[in-house]
PDB file of C-alpha atoms in Angstrom:
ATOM      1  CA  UNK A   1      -9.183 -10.658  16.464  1.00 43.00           C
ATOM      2  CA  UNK A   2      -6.006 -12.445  15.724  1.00 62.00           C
ATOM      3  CA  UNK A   3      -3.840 -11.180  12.990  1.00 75.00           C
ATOM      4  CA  UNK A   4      -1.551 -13.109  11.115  1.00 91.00           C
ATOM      5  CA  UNK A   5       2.056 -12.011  12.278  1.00 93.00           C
ATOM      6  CA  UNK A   6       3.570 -12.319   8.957  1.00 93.00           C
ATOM      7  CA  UNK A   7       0.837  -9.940   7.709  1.00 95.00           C
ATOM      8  CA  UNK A   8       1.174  -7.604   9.768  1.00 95.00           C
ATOM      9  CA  UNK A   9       4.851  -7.425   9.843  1.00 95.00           C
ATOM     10  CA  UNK A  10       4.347  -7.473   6.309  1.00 96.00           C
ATOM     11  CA  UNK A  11       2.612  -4.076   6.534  1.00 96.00           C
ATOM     12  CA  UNK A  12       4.578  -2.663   8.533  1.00 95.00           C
ATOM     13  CA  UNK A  13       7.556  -2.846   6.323  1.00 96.00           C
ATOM     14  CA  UNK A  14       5.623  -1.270   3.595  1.00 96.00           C
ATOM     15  CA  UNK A  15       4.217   1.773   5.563  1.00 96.00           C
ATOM     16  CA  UNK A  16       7.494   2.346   7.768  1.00 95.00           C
ATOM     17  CA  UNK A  17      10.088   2.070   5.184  1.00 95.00           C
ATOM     18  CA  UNK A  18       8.988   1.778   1.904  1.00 96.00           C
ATOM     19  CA  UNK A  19       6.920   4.075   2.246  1.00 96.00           C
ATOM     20  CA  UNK A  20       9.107   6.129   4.973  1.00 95.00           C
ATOM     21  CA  UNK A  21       6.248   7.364   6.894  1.00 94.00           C
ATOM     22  CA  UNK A  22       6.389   7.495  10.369  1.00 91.00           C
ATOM     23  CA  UNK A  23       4.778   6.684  13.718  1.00 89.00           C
ATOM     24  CA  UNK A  24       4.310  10.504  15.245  1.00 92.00           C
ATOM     25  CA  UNK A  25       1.322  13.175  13.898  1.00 92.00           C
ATOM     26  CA  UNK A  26      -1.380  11.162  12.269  1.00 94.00           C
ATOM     27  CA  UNK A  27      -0.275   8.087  11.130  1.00 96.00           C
ATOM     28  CA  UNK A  28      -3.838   6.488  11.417  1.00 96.00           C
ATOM     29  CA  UNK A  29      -4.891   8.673   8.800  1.00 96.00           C
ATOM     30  CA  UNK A  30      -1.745   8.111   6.901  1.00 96.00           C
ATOM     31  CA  UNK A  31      -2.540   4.593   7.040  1.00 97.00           C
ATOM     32  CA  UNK A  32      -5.790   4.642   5.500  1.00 97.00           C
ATOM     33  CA  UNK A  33      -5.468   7.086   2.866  1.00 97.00           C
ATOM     34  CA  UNK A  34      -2.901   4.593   1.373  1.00 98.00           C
ATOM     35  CA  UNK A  35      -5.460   1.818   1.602  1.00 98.00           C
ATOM     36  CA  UNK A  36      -8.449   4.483   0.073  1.00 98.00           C
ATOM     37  CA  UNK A  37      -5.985   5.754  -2.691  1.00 97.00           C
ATOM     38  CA  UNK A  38      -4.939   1.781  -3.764  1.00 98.00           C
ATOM     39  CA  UNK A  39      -8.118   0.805  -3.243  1.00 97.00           C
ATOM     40  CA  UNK A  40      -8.963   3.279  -6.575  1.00 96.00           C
ATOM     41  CA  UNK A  41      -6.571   1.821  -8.838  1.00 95.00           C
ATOM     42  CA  UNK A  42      -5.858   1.530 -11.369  1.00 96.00           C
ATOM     43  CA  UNK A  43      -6.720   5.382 -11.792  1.00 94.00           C
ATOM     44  CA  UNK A  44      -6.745   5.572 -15.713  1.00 92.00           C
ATOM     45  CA  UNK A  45     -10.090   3.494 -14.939  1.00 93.00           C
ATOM     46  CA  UNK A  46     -13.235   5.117 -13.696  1.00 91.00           C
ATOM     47  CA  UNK A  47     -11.763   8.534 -13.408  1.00 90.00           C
ATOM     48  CA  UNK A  48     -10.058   7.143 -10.658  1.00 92.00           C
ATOM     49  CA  UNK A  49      -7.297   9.534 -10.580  1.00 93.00           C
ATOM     50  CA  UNK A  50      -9.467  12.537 -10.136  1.00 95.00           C
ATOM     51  CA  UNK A  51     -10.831  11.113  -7.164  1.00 95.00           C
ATOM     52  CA  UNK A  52      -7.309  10.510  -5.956  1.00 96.00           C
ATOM     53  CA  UNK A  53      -6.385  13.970  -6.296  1.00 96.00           C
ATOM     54  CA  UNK A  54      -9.553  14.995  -4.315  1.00 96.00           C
ATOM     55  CA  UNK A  55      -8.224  12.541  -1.196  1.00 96.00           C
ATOM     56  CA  UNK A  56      -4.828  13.738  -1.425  1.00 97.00           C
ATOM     57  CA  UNK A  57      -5.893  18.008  -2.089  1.00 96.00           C
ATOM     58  CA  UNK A  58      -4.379  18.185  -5.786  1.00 95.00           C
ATOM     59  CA  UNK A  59      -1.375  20.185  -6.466  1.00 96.00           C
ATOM     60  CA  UNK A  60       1.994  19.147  -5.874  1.00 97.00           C
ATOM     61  CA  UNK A  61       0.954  17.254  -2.608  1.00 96.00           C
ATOM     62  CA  UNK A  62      -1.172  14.582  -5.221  1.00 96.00           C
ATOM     63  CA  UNK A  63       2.712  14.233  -6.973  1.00 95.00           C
ATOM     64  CA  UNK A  64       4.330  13.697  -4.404  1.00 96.00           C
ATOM     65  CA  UNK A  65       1.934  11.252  -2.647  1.00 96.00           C
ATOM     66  CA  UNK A  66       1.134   9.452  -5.676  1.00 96.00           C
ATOM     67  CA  UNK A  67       4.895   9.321  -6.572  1.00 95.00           C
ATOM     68  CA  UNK A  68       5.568   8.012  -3.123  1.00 96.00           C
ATOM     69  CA  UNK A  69       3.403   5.287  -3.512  1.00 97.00           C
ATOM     70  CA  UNK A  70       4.648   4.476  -6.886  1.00 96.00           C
ATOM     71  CA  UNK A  71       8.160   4.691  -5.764  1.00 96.00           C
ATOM     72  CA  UNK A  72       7.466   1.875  -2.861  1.00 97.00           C
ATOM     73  CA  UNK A  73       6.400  -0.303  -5.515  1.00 97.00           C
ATOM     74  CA  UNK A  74       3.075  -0.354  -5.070  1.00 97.00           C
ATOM     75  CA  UNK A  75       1.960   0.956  -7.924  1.00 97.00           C
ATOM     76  CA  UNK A  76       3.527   1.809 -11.418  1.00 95.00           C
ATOM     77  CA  UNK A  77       2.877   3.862 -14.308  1.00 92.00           C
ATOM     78  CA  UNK A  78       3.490   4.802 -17.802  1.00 85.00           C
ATOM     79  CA  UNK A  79       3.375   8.031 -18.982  1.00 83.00           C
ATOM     80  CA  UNK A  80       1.564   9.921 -15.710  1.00 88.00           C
ATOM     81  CA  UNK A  81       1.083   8.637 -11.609  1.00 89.00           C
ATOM     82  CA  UNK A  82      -2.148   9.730 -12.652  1.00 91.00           C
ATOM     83  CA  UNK A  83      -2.700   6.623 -14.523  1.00 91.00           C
ATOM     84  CA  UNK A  84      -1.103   3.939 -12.012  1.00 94.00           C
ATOM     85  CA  UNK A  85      -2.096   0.540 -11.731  1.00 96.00           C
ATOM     86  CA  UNK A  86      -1.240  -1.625  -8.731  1.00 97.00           C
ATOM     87  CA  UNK A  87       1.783  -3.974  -8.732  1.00 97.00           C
ATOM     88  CA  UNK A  88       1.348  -7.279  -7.476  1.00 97.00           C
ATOM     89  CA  UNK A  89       2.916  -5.642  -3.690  1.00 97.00           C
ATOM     90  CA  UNK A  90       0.282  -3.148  -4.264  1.00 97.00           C
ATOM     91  CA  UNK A  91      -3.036  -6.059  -4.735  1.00 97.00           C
ATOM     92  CA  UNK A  92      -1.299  -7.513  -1.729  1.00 97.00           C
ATOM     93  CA  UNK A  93      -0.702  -4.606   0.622  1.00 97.00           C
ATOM     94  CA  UNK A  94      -4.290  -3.410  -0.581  1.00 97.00           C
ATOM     95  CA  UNK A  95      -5.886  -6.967   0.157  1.00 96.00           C
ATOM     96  CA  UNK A  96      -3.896  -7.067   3.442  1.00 96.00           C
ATOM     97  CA  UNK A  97      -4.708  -3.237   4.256  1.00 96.00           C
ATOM     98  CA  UNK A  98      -8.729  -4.174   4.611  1.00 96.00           C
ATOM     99  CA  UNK A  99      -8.300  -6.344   6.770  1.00 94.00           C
ATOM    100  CA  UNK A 100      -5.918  -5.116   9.373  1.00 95.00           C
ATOM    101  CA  UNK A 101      -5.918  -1.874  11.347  1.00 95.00           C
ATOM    102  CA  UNK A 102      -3.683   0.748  11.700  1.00 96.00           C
ATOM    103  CA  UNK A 103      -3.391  -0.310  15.411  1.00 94.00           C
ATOM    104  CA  UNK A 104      -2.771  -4.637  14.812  1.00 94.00           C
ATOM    105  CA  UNK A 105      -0.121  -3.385  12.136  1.00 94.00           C
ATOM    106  CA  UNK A 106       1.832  -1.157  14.240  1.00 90.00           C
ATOM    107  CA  UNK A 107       2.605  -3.993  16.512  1.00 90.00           C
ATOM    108  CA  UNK A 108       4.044  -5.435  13.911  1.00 87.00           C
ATOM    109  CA  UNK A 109       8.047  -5.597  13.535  1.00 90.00           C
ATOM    110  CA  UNK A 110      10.338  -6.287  10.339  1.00 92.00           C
ATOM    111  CA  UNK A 111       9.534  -9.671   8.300  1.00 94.00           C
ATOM    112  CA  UNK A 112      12.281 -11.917   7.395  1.00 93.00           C
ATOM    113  CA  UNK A 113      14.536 -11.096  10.384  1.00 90.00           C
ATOM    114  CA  UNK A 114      14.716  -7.766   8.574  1.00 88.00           C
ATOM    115  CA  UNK A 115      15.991  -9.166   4.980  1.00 92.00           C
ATOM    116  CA  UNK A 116      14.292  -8.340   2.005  1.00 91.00           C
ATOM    117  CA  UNK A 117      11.355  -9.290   1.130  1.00 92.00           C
ATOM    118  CA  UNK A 118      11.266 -11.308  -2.450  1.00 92.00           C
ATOM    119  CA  UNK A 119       7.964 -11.239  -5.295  1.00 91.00           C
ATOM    120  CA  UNK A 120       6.566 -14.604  -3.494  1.00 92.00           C
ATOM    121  CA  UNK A 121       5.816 -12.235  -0.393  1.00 93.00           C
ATOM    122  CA  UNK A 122       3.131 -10.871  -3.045  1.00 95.00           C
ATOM    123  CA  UNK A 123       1.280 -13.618  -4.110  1.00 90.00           C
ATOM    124  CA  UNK A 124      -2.594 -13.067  -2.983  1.00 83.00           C
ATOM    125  CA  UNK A 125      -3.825 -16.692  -1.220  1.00 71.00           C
ATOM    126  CA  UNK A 126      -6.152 -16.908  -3.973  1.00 60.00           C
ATOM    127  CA  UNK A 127      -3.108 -17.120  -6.600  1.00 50.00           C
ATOM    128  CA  UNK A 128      -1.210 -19.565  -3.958  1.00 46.00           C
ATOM    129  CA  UNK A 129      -4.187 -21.569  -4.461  1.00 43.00           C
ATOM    130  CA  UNK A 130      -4.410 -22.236  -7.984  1.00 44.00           C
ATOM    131  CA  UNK A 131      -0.356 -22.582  -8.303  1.00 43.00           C
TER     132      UNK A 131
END
């Protein structure tokens, strides 16, 4: 399967440095409890945030995970991480995230010739569509 090579550069932007993980241990895993803990948002909904802390084991590891997240701009909050929403990077990255692996994203490099990326890098192709 061919994956779009803006996408997955895309991705990999937002998992190695917004998100600062990196490529050693389990980053597979990594990879996809990002996409399972977006993919619950927004958490004040459906209890959502309860079965966030059960993926990430509660405790101060849910914090900082959930704050880690929030802090790449994926998701934001009011009062509590606990009741998140997604941004519109986080609908994107989430949208993009089910549809490419760990492995086709990896491959990627930097987008942009490694310049920032700007909000219309976040617009989902069904919004692109009806602009």
């Amino acid at each position: 399967m061919s994956v779009d090579e803006a996408v997955r550069d895309h991705l990999n932007r937002i998992f190695y440095e917004d998100l600062g993980l990196c490529g050693c241990g389990n980053p597979d895993e990594a990879y996809v409890l990002v996409r399972d803990l977006l993919s619950l948002a927004p958490y004040y909904e459906n209890e959502g945030w309860r079965l966030a802390e059960t993926l990430t084991g509660g405790g101060a590891a849910h914090h900082i995970i959930m704050s880690v997240i929030d802090v790449a701009e994926l998701t934001e909050h009011g009062s509590s991480v606990n009741g998140a929403w997604l941004t519109p990077k986080g609908a994107w990255c989430l949208q993009a995230m089910r549809t490419v692996s760990f492995e086709e994203m990896s491959e990627g490099g930097l987008p942009h010739e490694g310049r920032d990326c700007t909000d219309a890098c976040w617009a989902l192709p069904t919004e692109e569509a009806a602009a």
